[in-house]
């Protein structure tokens, strides 16, 4: 345990140094940001013989502040943060939950868009293609063809193609007396599928915010081969201090996977929904290897996917499960349409 803590503290130092530089870049006019040489096909393996899965991955978690009165400003800020992350070598970039709209049930119908086809989706597709990155596009309110609204995350490959779409499965309906009441189900419907997609680094699972509370869902994503679990989320200042890091570390430990989260930055208006922030990366041991506070930021982390195999071999819980006593069933619900 002592060794793990030492490794975690060492891993954090480079991240904070990079974060300081990223904050300086974020303050620059866009034209002054340092250029990046882009490989237009960086996701294609150049390895010889049988090695096709890459093991080293740089990720960026974009903790952007949402402008509650100017959707166009949010679109521009998302583009800007994605570009800065890519310029600093990120190969997988993650945006926060509900980044293009205020986080309120009244605002969801007003800002809902089709995925694909809507303005936000087009911007994300172009950003992924222009920077040649994998982009987990946080989430936005989605209006489906049948008129239902969902809290939906789109995933784009370096060609700008939408390769996965996850509709938040577990809706955020809570009532903590005297502190916070929120009912996503007032305007949103829950998704009916668990989402895992292929990348050059292996399979990646996606959940949105409240999905993080359900270990069964994470276990199914591992059963489907995921080594990285990504959760755009917007925990609040009531549950965030107690549960945000705890749940990330728990899901990393449960599944022996990397867990990545991206939160909105906390807003200036106390009458609006207050996000906890603290976007983070957690390794398969359950150690936080990169994080931040509640201000706008980009959290960078370098992942070694070999670590997943090492942890799973060292503590082989997948082979030690008592399936004669209990099981995690994967019902494989139909994909979103």
Short mmCIF file of C-alpha atoms in Angstrom, two decimals:
data_model
loop_
_atom_site.label_atom_id
_atom_site.label_comp_id
_atom_site.label_asym_id
_atom_site.label_seq_id
_atom_site.Cartn_x
_atom_site.Cartn_y
_atom_site.Cartn_z
CA UNK A 1 0.00 0.00 0.00
CA UNK A 2 2.88 2.36 0.82
CA UNK A 3 4.43 1.70 -2.57
CA UNK A 4 1.15 2.55 -4.31
CA UNK A 5 0.90 5.86 -2.47
CA UNK A 6 4.47 6.77 -3.38
CA UNK A 7 3.86 5.94 -7.04
CA UNK A 8 0.66 7.99 -7.05
CA UNK A 9 2.41 11.05 -5.62
CA UNK A 10 5.20 10.78 -8.16
CA UNK A 11 2.71 10.47 -11.02
CA UNK A 12 0.84 13.58 -9.94
CA UNK A 13 3.79 15.96 -10.11
CA UNK A 14 4.23 15.98 -13.91
CA UNK A 15 0.47 16.47 -14.32
CA UNK A 16 0.43 19.60 -12.17
CA UNK A 17 3.44 20.99 -14.03
CA UNK A 18 1.63 20.40 -17.31
CA UNK A 19 -1.56 21.90 -15.88
CA UNK A 20 0.28 25.12 -15.04
CA UNK A 21 1.49 25.36 -18.61
CA UNK A 22 -1.96 24.47 -19.98
CA UNK A 23 -3.54 27.27 -17.96
CA UNK A 24 -1.04 29.69 -19.51
CA UNK A 25 -1.93 28.39 -22.98
CA UNK A 26 -5.66 28.60 -22.26
CA UNK A 27 -5.21 32.29 -21.48
CA UNK A 28 -3.58 32.95 -24.85
CA UNK A 29 -5.48 34.18 -27.91
CA UNK A 30 -6.22 31.12 -30.02
CA UNK A 31 -3.86 32.24 -32.79
CA UNK A 32 -0.92 32.26 -30.34
CA UNK A 33 -1.34 28.72 -29.01
CA UNK A 34 1.67 26.54 -29.95
CA UNK A 35 1.14 24.45 -33.10
CA UNK A 36 1.06 20.69 -33.17
CA UNK A 37 2.33 18.45 -35.93
CA UNK A 38 -0.62 16.19 -36.72
CA UNK A 39 -0.34 12.65 -37.99
CA UNK A 40 -3.55 12.25 -39.97
CA UNK A 41 -3.61 8.50 -39.27
CA UNK A 42 -2.15 8.26 -35.75
CA UNK A 43 -4.52 5.50 -34.72
CA UNK A 44 -3.13 3.01 -37.23
CA UNK A 45 -0.51 0.73 -35.71
CA UNK A 46 2.95 0.84 -37.31
CA UNK A 47 4.22 -2.08 -35.22
CA UNK A 48 5.62 -5.14 -36.91
CA UNK A 49 4.44 -8.77 -36.59
CA UNK A 50 1.46 -9.36 -34.27
CA UNK A 51 1.57 -6.30 -32.02
CA UNK A 52 -1.50 -4.24 -32.94
CA UNK A 53 -2.68 -2.98 -29.56
CA UNK A 54 -0.92 0.14 -28.32
CA UNK A 55 -0.11 0.39 -24.63
CA UNK A 56 0.80 4.04 -24.06
CA UNK A 57 -1.95 6.65 -24.10
CA UNK A 58 -2.02 10.33 -23.19
CA UNK A 59 -5.47 11.54 -22.13
CA UNK A 60 -6.89 15.01 -21.47
CA UNK A 61 -9.91 15.71 -19.27
CA UNK A 62 -11.39 19.10 -20.15
CA UNK A 63 -12.98 20.78 -17.14
CA UNK A 64 -14.72 23.67 -18.89
CA UNK A 65 -16.95 26.29 -17.31
CA UNK A 66 -20.42 26.26 -18.87
CA UNK A 67 -21.87 29.63 -19.87
CA UNK A 68 -25.52 29.37 -18.83
CA UNK A 69 -26.68 32.20 -21.10
CA UNK A 70 -24.59 31.76 -24.28
CA UNK A 71 -24.61 28.39 -26.04
CA UNK A 72 -22.34 29.64 -28.84
CA UNK A 73 -19.72 30.57 -26.25
CA UNK A 74 -19.82 27.00 -24.94
CA UNK A 75 -19.30 25.60 -28.42
CA UNK A 76 -16.28 27.85 -28.95
CA UNK A 77 -14.82 27.02 -25.55
CA UNK A 78 -15.16 23.28 -26.21
CA UNK A 79 -13.34 23.69 -29.53
CA UNK A 80 -10.63 25.73 -27.84
CA UNK A 81 -10.00 23.27 -25.01
CA UNK A 82 -9.92 20.31 -27.40
CA UNK A 83 -7.32 22.11 -29.54
CA UNK A 84 -5.17 22.98 -26.52
CA UNK A 85 -5.33 19.37 -25.29
CA UNK A 86 -4.36 18.04 -28.70
CA UNK A 87 -1.53 20.57 -29.01
CA UNK A 88 -0.14 19.11 -25.80
CA UNK A 89 -0.09 15.58 -27.12
CA UNK A 90 -3.45 14.22 -25.98
CA UNK A 91 -4.61 11.24 -28.02
CA UNK A 92 -7.92 10.79 -26.17
CA UNK A 93 -9.81 13.90 -25.05
CA UNK A 94 -12.86 13.93 -22.76
CA UNK A 95 -15.42 16.72 -22.32
CA UNK A 96 -17.74 17.07 -19.28
CA UNK A 97 -21.40 16.20 -18.86
CA UNK A 98 -23.90 18.71 -20.32
CA UNK A 99 -21.24 21.13 -21.56
CA UNK A 100 -23.39 22.99 -24.12
CA UNK A 101 -26.34 23.82 -21.84
CA UNK A 102 -27.18 24.78 -18.27
CA UNK A 103 -27.62 21.69 -16.13
CA UNK A 104 -31.34 22.06 -15.44
CA UNK A 105 -34.43 20.14 -16.45
CA UNK A 106 -35.93 23.30 -17.91
CA UNK A 107 -32.88 23.90 -20.12
CA UNK A 108 -32.60 20.38 -21.52
CA UNK A 109 -35.53 20.66 -23.99
CA UNK A 110 -34.40 24.11 -25.13
CA UNK A 111 -30.87 22.98 -25.93
CA UNK A 112 -31.56 19.44 -27.15
CA UNK A 113 -30.10 18.44 -30.52
CA UNK A 114 -29.98 15.41 -32.76
CA UNK A 115 -26.95 13.13 -32.52
CA UNK A 116 -25.59 13.07 -35.15
CA UNK A 117 -26.73 16.04 -37.19
CA UNK A 118 -26.94 18.75 -34.55
CA UNK A 119 -24.61 21.73 -34.29
CA UNK A 120 -22.74 20.37 -31.27
CA UNK A 121 -22.18 16.98 -32.94
CA UNK A 122 -20.84 18.62 -36.09
CA UNK A 123 -18.42 20.73 -34.06
CA UNK A 124 -17.15 17.70 -32.14
CA UNK A 125 -16.75 15.68 -35.32
CA UNK A 126 -14.74 18.48 -36.92
CA UNK A 127 -12.61 18.95 -33.79
CA UNK A 128 -11.75 15.25 -33.63
CA UNK A 129 -10.89 15.18 -37.33
CA UNK A 130 -8.91 18.44 -37.33
CA UNK A 131 -6.76 17.36 -34.37
CA UNK A 132 -6.69 13.66 -35.31
CA UNK A 133 -7.74 12.52 -31.83
CA UNK A 134 -10.26 10.25 -30.19
CA UNK A 135 -12.92 12.39 -28.57
CA UNK A 136 -15.36 11.35 -25.86
CA UNK A 137 -17.69 14.29 -26.32
CA UNK A 138 -18.97 14.65 -22.77
CA UNK A 139 -22.74 14.73 -22.98
CA UNK A 140 -25.44 17.00 -24.34
CA UNK A 141 -29.24 16.87 -24.29
CA UNK A 142 -30.26 14.70 -27.25
CA UNK A 143 -33.62 14.80 -29.03
CA UNK A 144 -34.33 11.41 -30.61
CA UNK A 145 -36.44 10.71 -33.67
CA UNK A 146 -39.36 9.70 -31.48
CA UNK A 147 -39.25 13.00 -29.59
CA UNK A 148 -37.74 11.63 -26.38
CA UNK A 149 -34.88 13.49 -24.69
CA UNK A 150 -31.72 11.77 -23.45
CA UNK A 151 -28.49 12.77 -21.72
CA UNK A 152 -26.15 11.47 -24.40
CA UNK A 153 -22.42 11.07 -24.95
CA UNK A 154 -21.07 10.80 -28.50
CA UNK A 155 -17.64 9.31 -29.25
CA UNK A 156 -15.68 10.35 -32.35
CA UNK A 157 -12.63 8.77 -33.94
CA UNK A 158 -9.74 10.70 -35.57
CA UNK A 159 -11.61 10.73 -38.87
CA UNK A 160 -14.49 12.56 -37.19
CA UNK A 161 -16.81 9.56 -37.41
CA UNK A 162 -19.35 8.95 -34.64
CA UNK A 163 -18.31 5.47 -33.47
CA UNK A 164 -20.39 5.17 -30.28
CA UNK A 165 -23.33 6.84 -28.59
CA UNK A 166 -24.16 6.30 -24.94
CA UNK A 167 -27.45 7.44 -23.49
CA UNK A 168 -27.23 7.87 -19.72
CA UNK A 169 -28.78 4.71 -18.30
CA UNK A 170 -29.37 5.71 -14.69
CA UNK A 171 -31.16 9.04 -14.32
CA UNK A 172 -30.13 11.48 -11.60
CA UNK A 173 -33.24 11.56 -9.38
CA UNK A 174 -32.33 12.45 -5.80
CA UNK A 175 -33.88 14.29 -2.87
CA UNK A 176 -31.50 15.10 -0.01
CA UNK A 177 -33.59 16.99 2.53
CA UNK A 178 -32.53 20.60 2.97
CA UNK A 179 -29.67 20.33 0.47
CA UNK A 180 -30.55 19.31 -3.07
CA UNK A 181 -33.46 17.93 -5.07
CA UNK A 182 -33.01 17.10 -8.74
CA UNK A 183 -35.14 14.95 -11.03
CA UNK A 184 -33.70 14.31 -14.48
CA UNK A 185 -36.71 12.11 -15.20
CA UNK A 186 -38.90 15.24 -15.34
CA UNK A 187 -37.67 15.76 -18.92
CA UNK A 188 -35.21 12.95 -19.77
CA UNK A 189 -35.59 9.27 -20.59
CA UNK A 190 -33.04 6.66 -19.55
CA UNK A 191 -30.91 4.80 -22.09
CA UNK A 192 -31.23 1.06 -22.65
CA UNK A 193 -27.71 0.01 -23.61
CA UNK A 194 -24.25 -0.42 -22.14
CA UNK A 195 -21.59 1.11 -24.35
CA UNK A 196 -18.10 -0.19 -25.15
CA UNK A 197 -16.08 0.84 -28.21
CA UNK A 198 -12.81 -0.22 -29.82
CA UNK A 199 -9.66 1.91 -29.95
CA UNK A 200 -6.00 1.23 -30.77
CA UNK A 201 -5.44 0.87 -27.01
CA UNK A 202 -8.16 -1.71 -26.55
CA UNK A 203 -11.79 -1.42 -25.55
CA UNK A 204 -13.17 1.61 -23.71
CA UNK A 205 -16.42 1.72 -21.76
CA UNK A 206 -18.54 4.85 -21.35
CA UNK A 207 -21.02 5.91 -18.68
CA UNK A 208 -22.46 9.30 -17.78
CA UNK A 209 -22.33 10.70 -14.23
CA UNK A 210 -24.92 8.79 -12.15
CA UNK A 211 -23.97 5.61 -14.04
CA UNK A 212 -20.77 5.74 -11.96
CA UNK A 213 -22.75 4.67 -8.88
CA UNK A 214 -23.62 1.26 -10.34
CA UNK A 215 -20.82 -1.33 -10.08
CA UNK A 216 -22.85 -3.88 -12.03
CA UNK A 217 -22.71 -1.70 -15.13
CA UNK A 218 -18.95 -1.26 -14.77
CA UNK A 219 -18.55 -5.02 -14.33
CA UNK A 220 -20.40 -5.66 -17.59
CA UNK A 221 -18.11 -3.20 -19.37
CA UNK A 222 -15.12 -5.15 -18.06
CA UNK A 223 -16.75 -8.43 -19.16
CA UNK A 224 -16.96 -6.94 -22.64
CA UNK A 225 -13.22 -6.30 -22.55
CA UNK A 226 -12.91 -2.67 -21.41
CA UNK A 227 -9.62 -1.60 -19.84
CA UNK A 228 -10.59 2.07 -19.56
CA UNK A 229 -13.89 3.39 -18.21
CA UNK A 230 -14.80 7.00 -19.01
CA UNK A 231 -17.46 8.94 -17.12
CA UNK A 232 -18.29 12.53 -18.05
CA UNK A 233 -20.08 13.71 -14.91
CA UNK A 234 -21.37 16.71 -12.97
CA UNK A 235 -21.52 15.70 -9.33
CA UNK A 236 -22.73 18.53 -7.10
CA UNK A 237 -21.23 20.20 -4.04
CA UNK A 238 -23.36 18.08 -1.71
CA UNK A 239 -22.45 14.58 -2.92
CA UNK A 240 -19.19 15.47 -4.66
CA UNK A 241 -16.96 15.90 -1.59
CA UNK A 242 -18.07 12.53 -0.20
CA UNK A 243 -18.61 10.35 -3.24
CA UNK A 244 -16.93 11.65 -6.43
CA UNK A 245 -13.38 10.38 -5.79
CA UNK A 246 -14.62 7.45 -3.72
CA UNK A 247 -16.76 6.09 -6.57
CA UNK A 248 -14.03 6.56 -9.19
CA UNK A 249 -11.54 4.64 -7.08
CA UNK A 250 -14.16 2.00 -6.29
CA UNK A 251 -14.98 1.39 -9.96
CA UNK A 252 -11.26 1.28 -10.81
CA UNK A 253 -10.71 -1.25 -8.04
CA UNK A 254 -13.84 -3.29 -8.90
CA UNK A 255 -12.91 -3.67 -12.56
CA UNK A 256 -9.11 -3.29 -12.29
CA UNK A 257 -9.30 -0.66 -15.01
CA UNK A 258 -8.34 2.96 -15.56
CA UNK A 259 -11.20 5.31 -14.73
CA UNK A 260 -11.37 8.79 -16.29
CA UNK A 261 -13.84 11.53 -15.32
CA UNK A 262 -14.47 15.00 -16.71
CA UNK A 263 -16.63 17.46 -14.79
CA UNK A 264 -17.73 20.98 -15.62
CA UNK A 265 -15.90 23.69 -13.70
CA UNK A 266 -17.89 25.33 -10.94
CA UNK A 267 -19.94 28.33 -12.07
CA UNK A 268 -19.85 31.84 -10.63
CA UNK A 269 -23.63 32.11 -10.16
CA UNK A 270 -24.69 30.40 -6.89
CA UNK A 271 -28.29 30.20 -8.14
CA UNK A 272 -27.21 27.83 -10.93
CA UNK A 273 -26.31 24.15 -10.52
CA UNK A 274 -22.93 23.96 -8.79
CA UNK A 275 -20.64 21.23 -10.10
CA UNK A 276 -18.01 19.77 -7.79
CA UNK A 277 -15.28 19.74 -10.46
CA UNK A 278 -12.16 17.70 -9.58
CA UNK A 279 -11.88 15.88 -12.92
CA UNK A 280 -9.55 12.94 -12.36
CA UNK A 281 -7.71 9.91 -13.69
CA UNK A 282 -7.50 6.78 -11.51
CA UNK A 283 -5.27 3.78 -12.19
CA UNK A 284 -6.22 0.06 -11.92
CA UNK A 285 -4.89 -0.07 -8.34
CA UNK A 286 -7.42 2.62 -7.39
CA UNK A 287 -4.83 5.38 -7.00
CA UNK A 288 -5.60 8.90 -8.24
CA UNK A 289 -2.81 9.70 -10.70
CA UNK A 290 -4.06 13.10 -11.90
CA UNK A 291 -6.69 15.55 -10.67
CA UNK A 292 -7.49 19.24 -10.21
CA UNK A 293 -9.72 21.58 -8.18
CA UNK A 294 -13.05 23.16 -9.22
CA UNK A 295 -11.71 25.85 -11.59
CA UNK A 296 -11.48 25.57 -15.40
CA UNK A 297 -8.57 23.29 -16.25
CA UNK A 298 -7.28 20.50 -18.47
CA UNK A 299 -6.08 17.42 -16.59
CA UNK A 300 -3.44 15.48 -18.50
CA UNK A 301 -2.44 11.91 -17.66
CA UNK A 302 -0.22 9.31 -19.30
CA UNK A 303 -1.64 5.78 -19.10
CA UNK A 304 0.31 2.55 -19.43
CA UNK A 305 -2.26 -0.07 -20.39
CA UNK A 306 0.15 -2.86 -19.44
CA UNK A 307 -0.67 -1.92 -15.86
CA UNK A 308 -4.21 -3.25 -16.32
CA UNK A 309 -2.91 -6.70 -17.23
CA UNK A 310 -0.41 -6.64 -14.38
CA UNK A 311 -3.07 -5.83 -11.77
CA UNK A 312 -5.53 -8.38 -13.16
CA UNK A 313 -2.86 -11.09 -13.12
CA UNK A 314 -1.62 -10.16 -9.65
CA UNK A 315 -5.11 -10.17 -8.11
CA UNK A 316 -7.09 -12.51 -10.43
CA UNK A 317 -10.59 -11.77 -9.16
CA UNK A 318 -12.19 -12.57 -12.54
CA UNK A 319 -11.13 -16.21 -12.08
CA UNK A 320 -12.02 -16.29 -8.40
CA UNK A 321 -15.65 -15.19 -8.68
CA UNK A 322 -18.14 -17.67 -7.22
CA UNK A 323 -20.49 -17.89 -10.17
CA UNK A 324 -22.22 -20.78 -8.44
CA UNK A 325 -23.45 -18.23 -5.87
CA UNK A 326 -23.87 -15.01 -7.87
CA UNK A 327 -23.51 -13.64 -11.40
CA UNK A 328 -23.42 -10.34 -13.24
CA UNK A 329 -25.76 -10.78 -16.22
CA UNK A 330 -25.15 -8.91 -19.47
CA UNK A 331 -28.52 -8.57 -21.18
CA UNK A 332 -27.00 -6.76 -24.19
CA UNK A 333 -29.78 -4.24 -24.71
CA UNK A 334 -30.18 -2.93 -28.28
CA UNK A 335 -28.02 -0.06 -29.44
CA UNK A 336 -29.39 3.49 -29.56
CA UNK A 337 -31.04 4.64 -32.77
#
